[in-house]
Amino acid sequence: KAGVTQTPRYLIKTRGQQVTLSCSPISGHRSVSWYQQTPGQGLQFLFEYFSETQRNKGNFPGRFSGRQFSNSRSEMNVSTLELGDSALYLCASSFGGANYGYTFGSGTRLTVV
Amino acid sequence: AQTVTQSQPEMSVQEAETVTLSCTYDTSESDYYLFWYKQPPSRQMILVIRQEAYKQQNATENRFSVNFQKAAKSFSLKISDSQLGDAAMYFCAYRSSFSNFGNEKLTFGTGTRLTIIP
């Protein structure tokens, strides 16, 4: 079966711009979570969506936002990019519920210059 | 808030030998899930093994096994018969079982880079 697909794989943006990243979960998975991975801060939780509703949000500024569509695909948006937003952004999908594991995508590497 | 600590930034092991990666966590919850994920250079996080806190029996997946000590809040990963393909970053992660649907947040440790020496 197809895995979690994240697009694009790589992205270079200029400070002050905005960016949208996409995540297509495994078919049937209704929960999508996003994580930011940096060498300094490690893996940090951004937010989680389930059936188009944001259920949980990490400690990130309002410049970071997301949404989930009726087909469970999710997008995250970062506005007014800062150099510190350079990171690997990982998406994980799950059926939802504590008994299920998570499948991660290969991430989008965002570089802000 | 829960925290996960991996005190070994780097580890190395001879091929075919056994290595143990350490993980400790802090939580006030009694029911939760613990995971070990592997991240090779391809960047994708791959689930290695999962442990439910209510289960006393340690989880095992082929060459991978855990030593889960709930009272000590310790969750170490043992890799037996190490192979070159095991080289990667290994992350320990915690997830609360509170609230079934939704609330899928994973709290990760800082990772251990495992090198396999041929």
Coordinates of C-alpha atoms in Angstrom, one line a residue:
Chain A
K1 CA 0.0 0.0 0.0
A2 CA 1.2 3.6 -0.6
G3 CA 2.9 5.3 2.3
V4 CA 2.6 8.8 3.7
T5 CA 3.5 11.2 0.9
Q6 CA 4.9 14.6 1.6
T7 CA 5.5 17.2 -1.1
P8 CA 7.7 18.9 -1.9
R9 CA 10.8 17.0 -0.7
Y10 CA 12.9 20.1 -0.7
L11 CA 12.1 23.8 -0.6
I12 CA 14.1 27.0 -0.5
K13 CA 12.3 30.2 0.5
T14 CA 13.3 33.7 1.3
R15 CA 12.8 35.3 4.7
G16 CA 9.4 37.0 4.9
Q17 CA 7.8 34.7 2.3
Q18 CA 5.2 32.1 3.2
V19 CA 5.2 28.4 2.4
T20 CA 2.7 25.6 2.2
L21 CA 3.6 21.9 2.7
S22 CA 1.4 19.0 1.8
C23 CA 0.9 15.6 3.4
S24 CA -1.2 12.7 2.0
P25 CA -1.8 10.1 4.6
I26 CA -2.2 6.4 4.1
S27 CA -5.6 5.5 2.7
G28 CA -8.0 5.1 5.6
H29 CA -6.0 7.0 8.1
R30 CA -7.9 9.9 9.6
S31 CA -5.3 11.4 11.9
V32 CA -2.5 13.5 10.6
S33 CA 0.2 15.1 12.8
W34 CA 3.0 17.4 12.0
Y35 CA 6.5 17.7 13.5
Q36 CA 9.4 20.1 13.1
Q37 CA 12.9 18.5 13.3
T38 CA 15.9 20.7 13.9
P39 CA 19.4 20.0 15.1
G40 CA 19.0 22.3 18.0
Q41 CA 15.4 21.6 19.2
G42 CA 15.0 18.0 18.0
L43 CA 11.6 16.8 17.1
Q44 CA 8.8 19.1 18.2
F45 CA 5.1 18.6 17.8
L46 CA 3.3 21.2 15.7
F47 CA -0.3 20.1 15.5
E48 CA -2.6 17.2 14.9
Y49 CA -5.8 16.9 12.9
F50 CA -8.5 14.3 13.0
S51 CA -11.5 14.4 10.6
E52 CA -10.7 18.0 9.6
T53 CA -10.6 19.2 13.2
Q54 CA -7.4 20.4 14.9
R55 CA -7.3 18.4 18.1
N56 CA -4.0 19.4 19.5
K57 CA -1.5 22.1 19.0
G58 CA 2.1 22.5 20.0
N59 CA 3.9 25.5 21.3
F60 CA 4.5 27.3 18.1
P61 CA 3.7 30.9 17.1
G62 CA 0.5 31.7 15.1
R63 CA 2.6 31.9 11.9
F64 CA 2.3 28.2 11.8
S65 CA -1.1 26.9 10.8
G66 CA -2.6 23.9 9.2
R67 CA -5.7 22.3 7.9
Q68 CA -7.1 18.9 6.9
F69 CA -9.4 18.2 4.0
S70 CA -12.3 15.8 3.8
N71 CA -10.0 13.2 2.1
S72 CA -7.7 13.5 5.2
R73 CA -4.9 15.2 3.2
S74 CA -3.3 17.9 5.3
E75 CA -1.5 21.1 4.6
M76 CA 0.6 23.2 6.9
N77 CA 1.4 26.8 6.2
V78 CA 4.1 29.0 7.6
S79 CA 3.8 32.7 7.0
T80 CA 6.4 35.4 7.3
L81 CA 9.3 32.9 7.2
E82 CA 12.2 33.4 9.6
L83 CA 15.7 31.9 9.3
G84 CA 14.9 29.7 12.3
D85 CA 12.1 28.0 10.5
S86 CA 14.6 26.1 8.5
A87 CA 14.0 22.5 9.4
L88 CA 12.8 19.1 8.3
Y89 CA 9.0 19.0 8.6
L90 CA 7.6 15.5 9.1
C91 CA 4.0 14.3 8.8
A92 CA 2.7 11.2 10.4
S93 CA -0.7 9.5 9.8
S94 CA -2.7 7.1 11.9
F95 CA -6.1 5.5 12.0
G96 CA -6.6 7.4 15.2
G97 CA -6.9 6.1 18.7
A98 CA -4.3 5.0 21.2
N99 CA -4.0 1.5 19.9
Y100 CA -2.7 2.4 16.5
G101 CA 0.8 3.2 15.4
Y102 CA 2.0 6.1 13.3
T103 CA 3.4 6.0 9.8
F104 CA 5.7 8.9 8.9
G105 CA 6.5 10.4 5.6
S106 CA 10.0 11.3 4.4
G107 CA 9.5 14.9 5.2
T108 CA 10.0 18.2 3.5
R109 CA 13.3 19.9 4.0
L110 CA 12.7 23.7 4.2
T111 CA 15.6 26.1 3.9
V112 CA 15.0 29.8 4.6
V113 CA 17.6 32.1 3.2
Chain B
A1 CA 4.2 17.6 30.8
Q2 CA 6.0 14.5 29.8
T3 CA 9.7 14.4 29.0
V4 CA 11.9 11.8 27.3
T5 CA 15.6 11.6 27.9
Q6 CA 18.2 9.8 25.8
S7 CA 21.6 10.2 27.5
Q8 CA 23.7 8.6 24.8
P9 CA 24.1 11.0 21.8
E10 CA 26.2 8.4 20.0
M11 CA 26.8 4.7 20.2
S12 CA 28.8 2.2 18.1
V13 CA 28.8 -1.5 17.9
Q14 CA 30.6 -4.2 15.9
E15 CA 28.6 -6.0 13.3
A16 CA 26.9 -9.1 14.7
E17 CA 27.3 -7.8 18.3
T18 CA 24.6 -6.6 20.7
V19 CA 24.0 -3.0 21.7
T20 CA 21.6 -1.4 24.1
L21 CA 20.2 2.1 23.7
S22 CA 18.9 3.9 26.8
C23 CA 15.8 5.9 27.3
T24 CA 14.2 7.3 30.4
Y25 CA 11.0 9.3 30.7
D26 CA 9.0 11.3 33.2
T27 CA 5.3 11.2 33.5
S28 CA 2.6 11.3 36.1
E29 CA 0.3 9.1 34.0
S30 CA -0.2 5.5 34.6
D31 CA -1.2 4.4 31.1
Y32 CA 0.8 5.3 28.1
Y33 CA 2.7 4.0 25.1
L34 CA 6.4 4.0 24.4
F35 CA 8.0 3.7 21.0
W36 CA 11.4 3.4 19.4
Y37 CA 11.8 4.9 16.0
K38 CA 14.7 4.6 13.6
Q39 CA 15.6 7.4 11.2
P40 CA 18.1 6.5 8.5
P41 CA 19.6 9.0 6.1
S42 CA 16.5 8.7 4.0
R43 CA 14.8 10.8 6.8
Q44 CA 11.7 8.7 7.2
M45 CA 10.9 7.7 10.7
I46 CA 10.4 4.0 10.9
L47 CA 8.7 2.3 13.8
V48 CA 11.0 -0.3 15.4
I49 CA 9.0 -1.4 18.4
R50 CA 6.1 -0.4 20.6
Q51 CA 5.3 -1.0 24.3
E52 CA 2.0 -0.5 26.1
A53 CA 2.6 0.5 29.7
Y54 CA -0.1 -1.8 31.1
K55 CA 1.7 -4.8 29.7
Q56 CA 4.4 -6.2 31.9
Q57 CA 5.8 -8.4 29.2
N58 CA 8.6 -6.7 27.2
A59 CA 7.9 -6.2 23.5
T60 CA 10.1 -8.1 21.0
E61 CA 10.3 -7.7 17.2
N62 CA 12.8 -10.1 15.7
R63 CA 16.3 -8.8 16.6
F64 CA 14.9 -5.9 18.6
S65 CA 13.6 -6.1 22.1
V66 CA 13.0 -3.7 25.0
N67 CA 13.6 -3.7 28.7
F68 CA 10.6 -1.8 30.1
Q69 CA 11.0 -0.9 33.8
K70 CA 7.8 1.0 34.6
A71 CA 8.7 1.9 38.2
A72 CA 12.1 3.2 37.1
K73 CA 10.5 4.9 34.0
S74 CA 13.1 3.3 31.8
F75 CA 12.7 1.9 28.3
S76 CA 15.9 0.6 26.7
L77 CA 16.2 -0.9 23.3
K78 CA 18.4 -4.0 22.7
I79 CA 19.5 -4.8 19.2
S80 CA 20.9 -8.2 18.7
D81 CA 23.1 -9.4 15.9
S82 CA 23.7 -5.9 14.7
Q83 CA 23.6 -5.4 10.9
L84 CA 25.0 -2.6 8.8
G85 CA 21.4 -1.6 7.9
D86 CA 20.8 -0.8 11.6
A87 CA 22.9 2.3 11.3
A88 CA 20.6 5.2 11.9
M89 CA 19.4 7.7 14.5
Y90 CA 17.2 6.1 17.1
F91 CA 14.5 8.0 18.9
C92 CA 12.6 7.1 21.9
A93 CA 9.0 8.5 22.1
Y94 CA 6.1 8.7 24.5
R95 CA 2.5 9.0 23.9
S96 CA -0.3 9.3 26.4
S97 CA -3.2 6.9 26.1
F98 CA -5.5 9.5 27.5
S99 CA -8.3 10.3 25.1
N100 CA -8.7 7.7 22.4
F101 CA -9.3 9.5 19.2
G102 CA -7.3 12.5 18.5
N103 CA -4.5 13.7 20.8
E104 CA -1.9 11.9 18.8
K105 CA 1.0 13.8 20.1
L106 CA 4.4 12.0 20.4
T107 CA 7.0 13.4 22.7
F108 CA 10.5 12.5 21.4
G109 CA 13.9 12.2 23.0
T110 CA 16.9 13.8 21.4
G111 CA 18.1 10.6 19.7
T112 CA 21.0 8.3 19.7
R113 CA 23.2 8.0 16.6
L114 CA 24.1 4.3 16.1
T115 CA 27.1 3.4 14.0
I116 CA 27.8 -0.2 13.0
I117 CA 31.4 -1.1 12.6
P118 CA 32.0 -3.8 9.9

